[in-house]
CSV table of C-alpha atoms and ligand atoms in Angstrom, one decimal:
chain,number,residue,atom,x,y,z
A,1,MET,CA,-48.2,-22.3,166.7
A,2,LYS,CA,-47.2,-21.6,170.2
A,3,VAL,CA,-47.6,-17.9,171.2
A,4,VAL,CA,-46.7,-16.0,174.3
A,5,MET,CA,-49.1,-13.0,174.6
A,6,LYS,CA,-47.9,-10.3,177.0
A,7,PHE,CA,-50.2,-7.4,177.9
A,8,GLY,CA,-48.8,-4.2,179.5
A,9,GLY,CA,-50.4,-2.1,182.2
A,10,SER,CA,-52.3,0.0,179.8
A,11,SER,CA,-53.9,-3.0,178.2
A,12,VAL,CA,-55.3,-4.3,181.5
A,13,ALA,CA,-56.0,-0.9,183.0
A,14,SER,CA,-59.7,-1.4,183.4
A,15,ALA,CA,-62.4,-4.1,183.5
A,16,GLU,CA,-63.4,-3.2,179.9
A,17,ARG,CA,-59.8,-3.6,178.7
A,18,ILE,CA,-59.4,-6.8,180.5
A,19,ARG,CA,-62.5,-8.2,178.8
A,20,ASN,CA,-60.9,-7.0,175.5
A,21,VAL,CA,-57.7,-8.9,176.3
A,22,ALA,CA,-59.7,-12.0,177.1
A,23,ASP,CA,-61.6,-11.8,173.8
A,24,ARG,CA,-58.3,-11.5,172.0
A,25,VAL,CA,-56.8,-14.4,173.8
A,26,LYS,CA,-59.8,-16.5,173.1
A,27,VAL,CA,-59.6,-15.8,169.4
A,28,THR,CA,-55.9,-16.6,169.3
A,29,GLY,CA,-56.5,-19.7,171.4
A,30,LYS,CA,-58.7,-21.2,168.8
A,31,GLY,CA,-55.8,-21.9,166.4
A,32,HIS,CA,-52.8,-21.7,168.7
A,33,GLN,CA,-51.4,-22.7,172.1
A,34,VAL,CA,-51.2,-19.6,174.2
A,35,VAL,CA,-49.4,-18.5,177.4
A,36,VAL,CA,-50.7,-15.2,178.8
A,37,ILE,CA,-48.5,-12.8,180.8
A,38,CYS,CA,-49.9,-9.6,182.2
A,39,SER,CA,-48.5,-6.5,183.9
A,40,ALA,CA,-50.2,-4.8,186.9
A,41,MET,CA,-53.3,-2.7,186.0
A,42,GLY,CA,-52.3,0.8,184.7
A,43,ASP,CA,-50.0,2.6,187.1
A,44,MET,CA,-50.5,0.1,189.9
A,45,THR,CA,-46.7,-0.5,190.3
A,46,ASP,CA,-46.2,3.2,190.9
A,47,GLU,CA,-49.0,3.2,193.4
A,48,LEU,CA,-47.4,0.3,195.2
A,49,LEU,CA,-44.1,2.1,195.3
A,50,ALA,CA,-45.8,5.1,196.8
A,51,LEU,CA,-47.3,2.7,199.4
A,52,CYS,CA,-43.9,1.4,200.2
A,53,ALA,CA,-42.6,4.9,200.6
A,54,ASP,CA,-45.4,5.9,203.0
A,55,ALA,CA,-45.1,2.6,204.9
A,56,SER,CA,-41.3,3.0,205.4
A,57,LYS,CA,-42.0,6.5,206.9
A,58,GLY,CA,-44.6,5.0,209.2
A,59,LEU,CA,-47.4,7.1,207.8
A,60,GLU,CA,-50.3,5.0,209.0
A,61,LYS,CA,-53.2,7.1,207.7
A,62,GLN,CA,-51.8,7.3,204.2
A,63,VAL,CA,-51.0,3.6,204.1
A,64,GLU,CA,-54.6,2.7,205.2
A,65,GLU,CA,-56.0,5.0,202.5
A,66,ARG,CA,-53.8,3.5,199.8
A,67,LEU,CA,-54.6,-0.1,200.9
A,68,ALA,CA,-58.3,0.7,200.9
A,69,SER,CA,-58.2,2.1,197.4
A,70,ILE,CA,-56.2,-0.8,196.0
A,71,ARG,CA,-58.6,-3.3,197.5
A,72,GLU,CA,-61.6,-1.4,196.2
A,73,MET,CA,-60.3,-0.9,192.7
A,74,HIS,CA,-59.5,-4.5,192.2
A,75,LEU,CA,-62.8,-5.8,193.7
A,76,ALA,CA,-64.7,-3.3,191.5
A,77,ALA,CA,-62.7,-4.5,188.5
A,78,LEU,CA,-63.6,-8.1,189.3
A,79,ALA,CA,-67.3,-7.3,189.6
A,80,ALA,CA,-67.2,-5.6,186.2
A,81,THR,CA,-65.0,-8.3,184.5
A,82,VAL,CA,-66.6,-11.6,185.6
A,83,SER,CA,-70.3,-12.1,185.9
A,84,GLU,CA,-70.6,-15.8,186.4
A,85,LYS,CA,-70.9,-16.5,190.2
A,86,SER,CA,-68.8,-19.6,190.6
A,87,VAL,CA,-65.9,-18.0,188.6
A,88,ARG,CA,-66.2,-14.8,190.5
A,89,ARG,CA,-65.9,-16.7,193.8
A,90,GLN,CA,-62.8,-18.5,192.6
A,91,VAL,CA,-61.1,-15.3,191.5
A,92,LEU,CA,-62.2,-13.6,194.7
A,93,GLY,CA,-60.5,-16.3,196.7
A,94,VAL,CA,-57.2,-15.6,195.0
A,95,LEU,CA,-57.5,-11.8,195.2
A,96,ASN,CA,-58.3,-12.0,198.9
A,97,VAL,CA,-55.2,-14.0,199.7
A,98,THR,CA,-53.0,-11.5,197.8
A,99,LEU,CA,-54.8,-8.5,199.3
A,100,SER,CA,-54.5,-9.7,202.9
A,101,GLN,CA,-50.8,-10.5,202.4
A,102,LEU,CA,-50.3,-7.0,201.0
A,103,GLU,CA,-52.1,-5.5,203.9
A,104,LYS,CA,-50.1,-7.4,206.4
A,105,LEU,CA,-46.8,-6.5,204.8
A,106,ALA,CA,-47.7,-2.8,204.5
A,107,ARG,CA,-49.0,-2.6,208.1
A,108,GLY,CA,-46.0,-4.4,209.4
A,109,SER,CA,-43.6,-2.1,207.8
A,110,THR,CA,-45.6,0.9,208.8
A,111,VAL,CA,-45.3,-0.1,212.5
A,112,LEU,CA,-41.6,-0.6,212.1
A,113,GLY,CA,-41.2,2.5,209.9
A,114,GLU,CA,-38.9,0.5,207.7
A,115,LEU,CA,-39.0,-1.8,204.7
A,116,THR,CA,-36.5,-4.3,203.7
A,117,PRO,CA,-35.8,-4.9,200.0
A,118,ARG,CA,-37.3,-8.3,200.3
A,119,SER,CA,-40.6,-7.0,201.8
A,120,ARG,CA,-40.7,-4.3,199.1
A,121,ASP,CA,-40.5,-6.9,196.4
A,122,ALA,CA,-43.3,-8.9,198.1
A,123,ILE,CA,-45.4,-5.7,198.0
A,124,LEU,CA,-44.5,-4.8,194.4
A,125,SER,CA,-45.4,-8.3,193.2
A,126,CYS,CA,-49.0,-7.7,194.3
A,127,GLY,CA,-49.8,-5.5,191.3
A,128,GLU,CA,-49.4,-8.5,189.0
A,129,ARG,CA,-50.9,-10.9,191.5
A,130,LEU,CA,-54.1,-8.8,191.4
A,131,SER,CA,-54.4,-8.2,187.7
A,132,ASN,CA,-53.6,-11.6,186.4
A,133,PRO,CA,-56.4,-13.4,188.4
A,134,LEU,CA,-58.9,-11.0,186.8
A,135,VAL,CA,-57.7,-12.0,183.3
A,136,TRP,CA,-57.8,-15.6,184.4
A,137,GLY,CA,-61.4,-15.2,185.5
A,138,ALA,CA,-62.4,-13.5,182.2
A,139,LEU,CA,-60.9,-16.4,180.3
A,140,LEU,CA,-62.7,-19.0,182.5
A,141,GLU,CA,-65.9,-17.2,181.9
A,142,ARG,CA,-65.3,-17.4,178.1
A,143,GLY,CA,-65.0,-21.2,178.5
A,144,MET,CA,-61.2,-21.4,178.2
A,145,ASP,CA,-59.4,-23.9,180.4
A,146,ALA,CA,-57.1,-21.2,181.9
A,147,VAL,CA,-54.7,-21.8,184.8
A,148,TYR,CA,-53.4,-18.9,187.0
A,149,MET,CA,-50.0,-18.9,188.5
A,150,THR,CA,-47.3,-16.6,189.7
A,151,GLY,CA,-43.9,-16.3,188.0
A,152,GLY,CA,-42.3,-18.2,190.8
A,153,GLU,CA,-44.9,-21.0,190.5
A,154,ALA,CA,-44.3,-21.1,186.8
A,155,GLY,CA,-40.6,-21.8,187.5
A,156,ILE,CA,-39.0,-18.4,187.2
A,157,MET,CA,-36.1,-18.6,189.6
A,158,THR,CA,-33.9,-15.6,190.3
A,159,ASP,CA,-31.0,-14.5,192.4
A,160,ASP,CA,-31.8,-12.4,195.5
A,161,ARG,CA,-31.1,-9.0,194.1
A,162,PHE,CA,-34.5,-7.8,195.2
A,163,GLY,CA,-35.9,-5.0,193.0
A,164,ASP,CA,-33.8,-6.0,190.0
A,165,ALA,CA,-33.4,-9.7,190.2
A,166,ASN,CA,-31.7,-11.8,187.6
A,167,PRO,CA,-33.3,-15.0,186.4
A,168,LEU,CA,-31.1,-18.0,186.7
A,169,MET,CA,-31.6,-18.9,183.1
A,170,GLU,CA,-30.8,-22.6,182.9
A,171,VAL,CA,-32.8,-23.7,185.9
A,172,THR,CA,-35.6,-21.4,185.0
A,173,LYS,CA,-35.9,-22.7,181.4
A,174,PHE,CA,-35.9,-26.2,182.7
A,175,GLN,CA,-38.5,-25.6,185.3
A,176,VAL,CA,-40.8,-23.5,183.2
A,177,LYS,CA,-40.8,-26.1,180.4
A,178,GLU,CA,-41.6,-28.9,183.0
A,179,LYS,CA,-44.4,-26.8,184.4
A,180,LEU,CA,-46.0,-25.3,181.3
A,181,SER,CA,-45.5,-27.7,178.5
A,182,PRO,CA,-47.8,-30.4,179.9
A,183,LEU,CA,-50.5,-27.8,180.5
A,184,LEU,CA,-50.3,-26.6,176.9
A,185,ALA,CA,-50.3,-30.1,175.7
A,186,GLU,CA,-53.6,-30.7,177.6
A,187,GLY,CA,-55.1,-27.6,175.9
A,188,LYS,CA,-54.9,-25.4,178.9
A,189,THR,CA,-54.0,-21.7,178.9
A,190,PRO,CA,-51.5,-20.6,181.6
A,191,VAL,CA,-51.9,-17.1,182.9
A,192,VAL,CA,-48.6,-16.1,184.5
A,193,THR,CA,-47.8,-12.9,186.5
A,194,GLY,CA,-45.2,-10.8,184.7
A,195,TYR,CA,-42.4,-9.1,186.5
A,196,THR,CA,-42.2,-11.6,189.3
A,197,GLY,CA,-40.0,-14.5,190.2
A,198,ALA,CA,-38.8,-16.4,193.3
A,199,THR,CA,-35.4,-17.1,194.8
A,200,GLN,CA,-34.3,-20.6,195.5
A,201,SER,CA,-35.5,-20.3,199.0
A,202,GLY,CA,-39.0,-19.2,197.8
A,203,ASP,CA,-38.8,-15.4,198.4
A,204,THR,CA,-40.7,-13.4,195.9
A,205,THR,CA,-38.5,-11.2,193.7
A,206,THR,CA,-39.2,-8.6,190.9
A,207,LEU,CA,-37.2,-8.3,187.7
A,208,GLY,CA,-36.9,-4.5,187.5
A,209,ARG,CA,-39.4,-2.0,186.1
A,210,GLY,CA,-40.9,-3.1,182.9
A,211,GLY,CA,-39.9,-6.6,183.7
A,212,SER,CA,-43.0,-8.3,182.4
A,213,ASP,CA,-41.6,-8.2,178.9
A,214,LEU,CA,-38.7,-10.2,180.2
A,215,THR,CA,-41.0,-12.7,181.8
A,216,ALA,CA,-42.6,-13.2,178.4
A,217,THR,CA,-39.4,-13.8,176.5
A,218,ILE,CA,-38.0,-16.1,179.2
A,219,ILE,CA,-41.1,-18.2,179.0
A,220,ALA,CA,-41.1,-18.1,175.2
A,221,SER,CA,-37.6,-19.4,175.2
A,222,ALA,CA,-38.3,-22.1,177.8
A,223,ILE,CA,-41.2,-23.6,175.9
A,224,ASP,CA,-39.8,-22.9,172.4
A,225,ALA,CA,-42.6,-20.6,171.4
A,226,ASP,CA,-43.0,-19.6,167.8
A,227,GLU,CA,-43.6,-16.0,168.6
A,228,VAL,CA,-44.0,-13.5,171.4
A,229,TRP,CA,-46.6,-10.8,171.0
A,230,ILE,CA,-46.1,-7.8,173.3
A,231,TRP,CA,-49.2,-5.7,173.5
A,232,SER,CA,-49.1,-2.1,174.7
A,233,ASP,CA,-50.5,1.3,173.9
A,234,VAL,CA,-48.0,2.2,171.2
A,235,ASP,CA,-47.9,1.2,167.6
A,236,GLY,CA,-44.6,-0.5,167.8
A,237,LEU,CA,-41.0,0.6,167.8
A,238,MET,CA,-40.6,3.8,165.9
A,239,THR,CA,-38.0,5.8,164.0
A,240,ALA,CA,-38.2,8.4,166.7
A,241,ASP,CA,-40.4,9.5,169.6
A,242,PRO,CA,-43.5,10.8,167.8
A,243,ARG,CA,-43.9,13.5,170.5
A,244,LEU,CA,-40.6,14.9,169.2
A,245,VAL,CA,-40.9,14.1,165.6
A,246,PRO,CA,-44.5,14.1,164.5
A,247,ASN,CA,-43.8,12.3,161.2
A,248,ALA,CA,-41.9,9.4,162.9
A,249,ARG,CA,-42.8,6.0,161.4
A,250,VAL,CA,-43.4,2.6,162.8
A,251,LEU,CA,-40.5,0.2,162.0
A,252,ARG,CA,-41.8,-2.9,160.4
A,253,GLU,CA,-38.8,-5.2,160.9
A,254,ILE,CA,-35.7,-4.8,163.0
A,255,SER,CA,-33.0,-7.0,164.3
A,256,TYR,CA,-32.4,-8.0,168.0
A,257,GLU,CA,-29.3,-5.9,168.0
A,258,GLU,CA,-31.0,-2.8,166.7
A,259,ALA,CA,-33.8,-3.2,169.1
A,260,GLY,CA,-31.3,-3.8,171.9
A,261,GLU,CA,-29.5,-0.5,171.0
A,262,MET,CA,-32.8,1.3,171.1
A,263,ALA,CA,-33.6,-0.2,174.5
A,264,VAL,CA,-30.3,0.9,176.0
A,265,PHE,CA,-31.1,4.3,174.9
A,266,GLY,CA,-34.5,4.3,176.5
A,267,ALA,CA,-36.8,3.7,173.6
A,268,LYS,CA,-40.3,3.3,174.9
A,269,ALA,CA,-41.5,0.1,176.5
A,270,LEU,CA,-38.6,-2.2,176.4
A,271,HIS,CA,-36.8,-3.8,179.4
A,272,PRO,CA,-33.1,-3.8,178.4
A,273,ARG,CA,-32.7,-7.6,178.9
A,274,THR,CA,-36.0,-8.4,177.1
A,275,LEU,CA,-34.4,-9.7,173.9
A,276,GLU,CA,-31.6,-11.9,175.3
A,277,PRO,CA,-33.6,-15.0,175.9
A,278,VAL,CA,-35.3,-14.9,172.5
A,279,GLY,CA,-32.4,-13.5,170.5
A,280,GLU,CA,-30.4,-16.7,171.1
A,281,LYS,CA,-33.1,-18.9,169.6
A,282,GLY,CA,-34.3,-16.4,167.0
A,283,ILE,CA,-37.9,-16.4,168.3
A,284,PRO,CA,-39.6,-13.3,166.7
A,285,VAL,CA,-41.0,-10.7,169.1
A,286,ARG,CA,-43.9,-8.6,167.8
A,287,PHE,CA,-44.7,-5.2,169.4
A,288,ARG,CA,-48.4,-4.4,168.8
A,289,ASN,CA,-51.0,-1.9,169.9
A,290,THR,CA,-53.9,-3.3,171.9
A,291,PHE,CA,-56.1,-0.6,170.5
A,292,LYS,CA,-55.3,-1.4,166.9
A,293,PRO,CA,-55.3,-5.2,166.8
A,294,SER,CA,-55.3,-5.4,163.0
A,295,ASP,CA,-52.0,-3.5,162.8
A,296,GLN,CA,-48.9,-5.7,162.5
A,297,GLY,CA,-46.7,-3.5,164.7
A,298,THR,CA,-42.9,-4.1,164.7
A,299,VAL,CA,-41.4,-7.5,164.5
A,300,VAL,CA,-37.9,-8.0,166.0
A,301,LYS,CA,-36.2,-10.9,164.3
A,302,ARG,CA,-33.1,-12.3,162.8
A,303,ASN,CA,-32.1,-11.0,159.4
A,304,PRO,CA,-34.8,-8.3,159.0
A,305,LYS,CA,-35.3,-6.7,155.7
A,306,LEU,CA,-32.9,-3.9,155.1
A,307,TYR,CA,-34.6,-0.8,154.1
A,308,SER,CA,-33.0,0.0,150.8
A,309,LYS,CA,-32.1,3.6,151.4
A,310,ASN,CA,-32.2,3.6,155.2
A,311,VAL,CA,-29.0,2.3,156.8
A,312,VAL,CA,-30.2,4.3,159.8
A,313,LYS,CA,-33.5,3.1,161.3
A,314,ALA,CA,-34.0,5.2,164.4
A,315,VAL,CA,-32.9,8.2,166.3
A,316,ALA,CA,-33.4,8.2,170.1
A,317,LEU,CA,-33.1,11.1,172.6
A,318,VAL,CA,-31.8,10.4,176.1
A,319,LYS,CA,-32.7,13.1,178.4
A,320,GLU,CA,-31.5,13.9,181.9
A,321,VAL,CA,-27.9,13.0,181.3
A,322,ALA,CA,-24.6,14.7,182.1
A,323,VAL,CA,-21.0,14.5,181.0
A,324,ILE,CA,-18.1,13.9,183.3
A,325,THR,CA,-14.7,14.6,181.9
A,326,VAL,CA,-11.4,13.6,183.5
A,327,ALA,CA,-8.7,15.9,182.1
A,328,GLY,CA,-5.0,15.6,182.5
A,329,ALA,CA,-2.4,16.0,179.9
A,330,SER,CA,0.0,13.5,181.5
A,331,MET,CA,-2.5,10.7,181.0
A,332,VAL,CA,-1.0,10.5,177.6
A,333,GLY,CA,0.5,7.1,177.0
A,334,LYS,CA,-0.1,5.9,180.6
A,335,PRO,CA,-1.7,2.5,180.4
A,336,GLY,CA,-4.3,1.9,183.0
A,337,SER,CA,-5.6,5.4,183.4
A,338,ALA,CA,-9.0,4.6,181.8
A,339,ALA,CA,-9.2,1.4,183.9
A,340,ARG,CA,-8.8,3.4,187.1
A,341,ILE,CA,-11.4,5.9,186.1
A,342,PHE,CA,-14.0,3.4,185.3
A,343,ASP,CA,-13.2,1.3,188.3
A,344,VAL,CA,-14.0,4.3,190.5
A,345,ILE,CA,-17.3,4.9,188.6
A,346,ALA,CA,-18.3,1.2,188.8
A,347,ARG,CA,-17.6,1.1,192.5
A,348,SER,CA,-19.9,4.0,193.0
A,349,GLY,CA,-22.6,2.0,191.3
A,350,ILE,CA,-22.9,4.4,188.4
A,351,ASN,CA,-24.0,3.2,185.0
A,352,VAL,CA,-22.0,4.7,182.0
A,353,LEU,CA,-24.0,5.3,178.8
A,354,MET,CA,-21.3,6.6,176.6
A,355,ILE,CA,-17.5,6.9,176.7
A,356,SER,CA,-15.1,8.8,174.5
A,357,GLN,CA,-11.4,9.6,174.7
A,358,SER,CA,-9.8,12.2,172.5
A,359,VAL,CA,-7.0,11.1,170.3
A,360,SER,CA,-4.5,13.1,172.2
A,361,GLU,CA,-5.5,11.0,175.2
A,362,SER,CA,-5.6,14.1,177.4
A,363,ASN,CA,-9.3,13.8,178.2
A,364,ILE,CA,-11.7,11.0,178.9
A,365,SER,CA,-15.4,11.8,178.9
A,366,MET,CA,-18.3,9.8,179.9
A,367,VAL,CA,-22.1,10.2,179.8
A,368,VAL,CA,-24.0,9.2,183.0
A,369,ALA,CA,-27.5,9.8,184.3
A,370,ARG,CA,-27.8,13.4,185.5
A,371,SER,CA,-28.8,12.2,188.9
A,372,SER,CA,-25.5,10.5,189.4
A,373,MET,CA,-23.2,13.2,188.1
A,374,GLU,CA,-22.4,14.7,191.4
A,375,LYS,CA,-21.7,11.4,193.0
A,376,GLY,CA,-19.5,10.3,190.1
A,377,ALA,CA,-17.6,13.5,190.0
A,378,ASN,CA,-17.0,13.5,193.8
A,379,ALA,CA,-15.9,9.9,193.8
A,380,LEU,CA,-13.4,10.7,191.0
A,381,GLU,CA,-12.1,13.7,192.7
A,382,LEU,CA,-11.5,11.8,195.9
A,383,ALA,CA,-9.9,8.9,194.2
A,384,LEU,CA,-7.9,10.5,191.4
A,385,LEU,CA,-6.9,14.1,192.1
A,386,GLY,CA,-3.6,14.9,193.8
A,387,GLN,CA,-1.9,11.7,192.9
A,388,GLY,CA,1.2,12.9,191.3
A,389,GLY,CA,-0.8,15.0,188.9
A,390,VAL,CA,-1.7,12.3,186.5
A,391,PHE,CA,-5.3,13.5,186.5
A,392,ARG,CA,-5.6,17.2,186.6
A,393,LYS,CA,-9.2,18.1,186.6
A,394,ILE,CA,-12.7,16.7,186.8
A,395,LEU,CA,-15.2,18.7,184.7
A,396,THR,CA,-18.9,18.3,184.6
A,397,GLU,CA,-21.6,19.4,182.2
A,398,HIS,CA,-25.2,19.0,183.2
A,399,ASP,CA,-27.1,20.8,180.5
A,400,VAL,CA,-26.7,18.2,177.9
A,401,SER,CA,-28.7,15.4,176.1
A,402,ALA,CA,-27.4,12.3,174.4
A,403,ILE,CA,-28.7,11.2,171.0
A,404,ALA,CA,-28.3,7.8,169.6
A,405,ILE,CA,-28.5,7.0,165.9
A,406,VAL,CA,-29.3,3.3,165.4
A,407,GLY,CA,-29.2,1.0,162.4
A,408,GLY,CA,-27.6,-2.3,161.5
A,409,GLY,CA,-26.7,-1.1,158.1
A,410,MET,CA,-24.3,1.5,159.5
A,411,ARG,CA,-21.6,-1.2,159.9
A,412,SER,CA,-21.1,-1.5,156.2
A,413,THR,CA,-22.0,1.9,154.9
A,414,LYS,CA,-19.7,4.9,154.6
A,415,GLY,CA,-20.8,8.4,155.3
A,416,VAL,CA,-23.4,7.9,158.0
A,417,ALA,CA,-21.5,10.1,160.5
A,418,ALA,CA,-20.8,12.7,157.8
A,419,THR,CA,-24.5,12.9,156.9
A,420,ALA,CA,-25.5,13.3,160.5
A,421,PHE,CA,-22.9,15.9,161.3
A,422,GLU,CA,-23.7,17.9,158.2
A,423,ALA,CA,-27.3,18.0,159.1
A,424,ILE,CA,-26.5,19.1,162.6
A,425,ALA,CA,-24.0,21.7,161.5
A,426,ALA,CA,-26.5,23.1,159.0
A,427,LYS,CA,-28.7,24.0,162.0
A,428,GLY,CA,-25.7,25.7,163.7
A,429,ILE,CA,-25.7,23.2,166.5
A,430,ASN,CA,-22.4,22.2,168.2
A,431,VAL,CA,-21.7,18.5,168.9
A,432,ARG,CA,-19.9,18.2,172.3
A,433,MET,CA,-19.0,14.6,172.2
A,434,THR,CA,-19.4,11.5,170.1
A,435,ALA,CA,-19.0,7.8,170.5
A,436,SER,CA,-19.7,4.7,168.4
A,437,GLY,CA,-21.0,1.6,170.0
A,438,SER,CA,-18.7,-1.4,169.7
A,439,SER,CA,-21.5,-3.1,167.7
A,440,TYR,CA,-21.2,-0.3,165.1
A,441,GLN,CA,-24.9,-0.3,165.0
A,442,ASN,CA,-25.1,2.9,166.9
A,443,LEU,CA,-23.5,6.3,166.7
A,444,SER,CA,-24.1,8.5,169.7
A,445,LEU,CA,-23.5,12.1,170.3
A,446,VAL,CA,-24.0,14.7,173.0
A,447,VAL,CA,-25.4,18.2,172.3
A,448,ALA,CA,-26.6,21.1,174.5
A,449,GLU,CA,-30.0,20.2,176.1
A,450,LYS,CA,-31.6,23.2,174.4
A,451,ASP,CA,-30.5,21.9,171.0
A,452,ALA,CA,-31.5,18.3,171.5
A,453,LYS,CA,-35.0,18.2,169.9
A,454,GLU,CA,-33.8,20.1,166.9
A,455,THR,CA,-30.9,17.7,166.5
A,456,VAL,CA,-33.2,14.7,166.6
A,457,ARG,CA,-35.4,16.2,163.9
A,458,ALA,CA,-32.5,17.2,161.8
A,459,ILE,CA,-31.1,13.7,161.8
A,460,HIS,CA,-34.4,12.1,161.3
A,461,SER,CA,-34.9,14.1,158.1
A,462,ALA,CA,-31.3,13.8,156.9
A,463,PHE,CA,-31.8,10.1,156.7
A,464,HIS,CA,-35.3,10.5,155.3
A,465,LEU,CA,-36.9,8.4,158.0
A,466,GLU,CA,-40.2,10.1,157.5
A,467,LYS,CA,-40.4,8.4,154.1
A,468,LEU,CA,-39.9,5.0,155.5
A,469,ASN,CA,-43.0,3.2,154.5
A,470,SER,CA,-44.2,1.1,157.3
A,471,HIS,CA,-46.2,-1.2,155.0
A,472,SER,CA,-43.8,-1.9,152.1
A,473,GLY,CA,-40.6,-1.5,154.1
B,1,LIG,N1,-45.7,-3.6,186.5
B,1,LIG,C1,-44.3,-3.5,186.4
B,1,LIG,C2,-43.9,-2.1,186.0
B,1,LIG,O1,-44.8,-1.2,185.9
B,1,LIG,C3,-43.8,-4.5,185.4
B,1,LIG,C4,-44.2,-4.2,184.0
B,1,LIG,O2,-45.2,-3.5,183.8
B,1,LIG,O3,-43.6,-4.8,183.0
B,1,LIG,O4,-42.7,-1.8,185.9
B,2,MG,MG1,-46.5,-1.6,184.4
């Protein structure tokens, strides 16, 4: 079998954990061909972002302190990860190249007091370019024929939207296959930095926060892997956030579409585009807990088992959102009103999570991130009000939360909405807005922020999700 094993930041947060990862890869490597993808150690990416912020403000002292601590931490991790001298020397060589590039970039931008998106990505890529060599060293020390490379070197080519670059899929798949397949055939184990790619002209890019998952699925698709295993510190994808719903359960099997709906709504640890490359080919993705290696976790695949009584599989809460409503009675029957509204929003670079229009057509409401509510409302006011009175008013509500009810079985089952609304009404909670995703695998609603947690719990128990047995399905 060909397996892509991806380890998140928590799984490589210390020397001890890196040694653990290496042990696990070694065991897997006995029977399978393995590609390893790792994130930066722990919260390193956040550290690097803080470094960028300080550098662009020209804060020399802070920058030097941060650089010193990043250097020290990785060198200490190397000492505690790899004991064989020749291997240590090899890894040190790679770390030193990355560290000195990082230092040059950070110092350069501190002098200038500014940081271009391109330099920022070069800095952000260093987290992965420091953690992966450590894993590589640990594998070498265990006698594996491991090969370290960056995402760009592995063939991941992207556009130049620095910070949130899009892989150019066709070239990327071709290049990655050319690069990695021969190595695998020779019994080698590639260790590839997650999160990073390169433009056609060779500039380093990053794929957006949490992008290492995407690296893993792109590579899996390119080499026609049999499975992707994503290791993190959670048990898998769950029926709800266990901090909100203590009896939430791990989902054993779900479809790409269901997992996608959960990702859109911010379910933990999933980059929104993660499943695209593998969904097309039906390559299963397993979400597993590094600290519980014998657990099977959640597998995302085609045609998952339908839980007999559970058409609904998960309830997600989306915090920090707001509703913008465009009101205007004379919008009724005027084609193009909605298009104009969403054009304005799109031009402001605002992402819309949910849309609903009342049957009377006199109002259109949308849910956006709370941080972009003001901007969106202002843009709409400027663009739409006072134009012959088609749009009368822009209203905002900031004290709200969105809740998504997700499940593939909803498409063909009656009464899902009724069950949900009854459960919510029984708690005396008022639903302010609803929408159903076009996939019909998701029913979303908006309630007052203060009622959100209780709403999630009420829905979870109305669909008996706590009884979902993670082992028998
Ligand atoms: N290190 C990056 C981040 O924290 C990418 C990843 O972990 O997937 O966002
Ligand atoms: Mg990370």
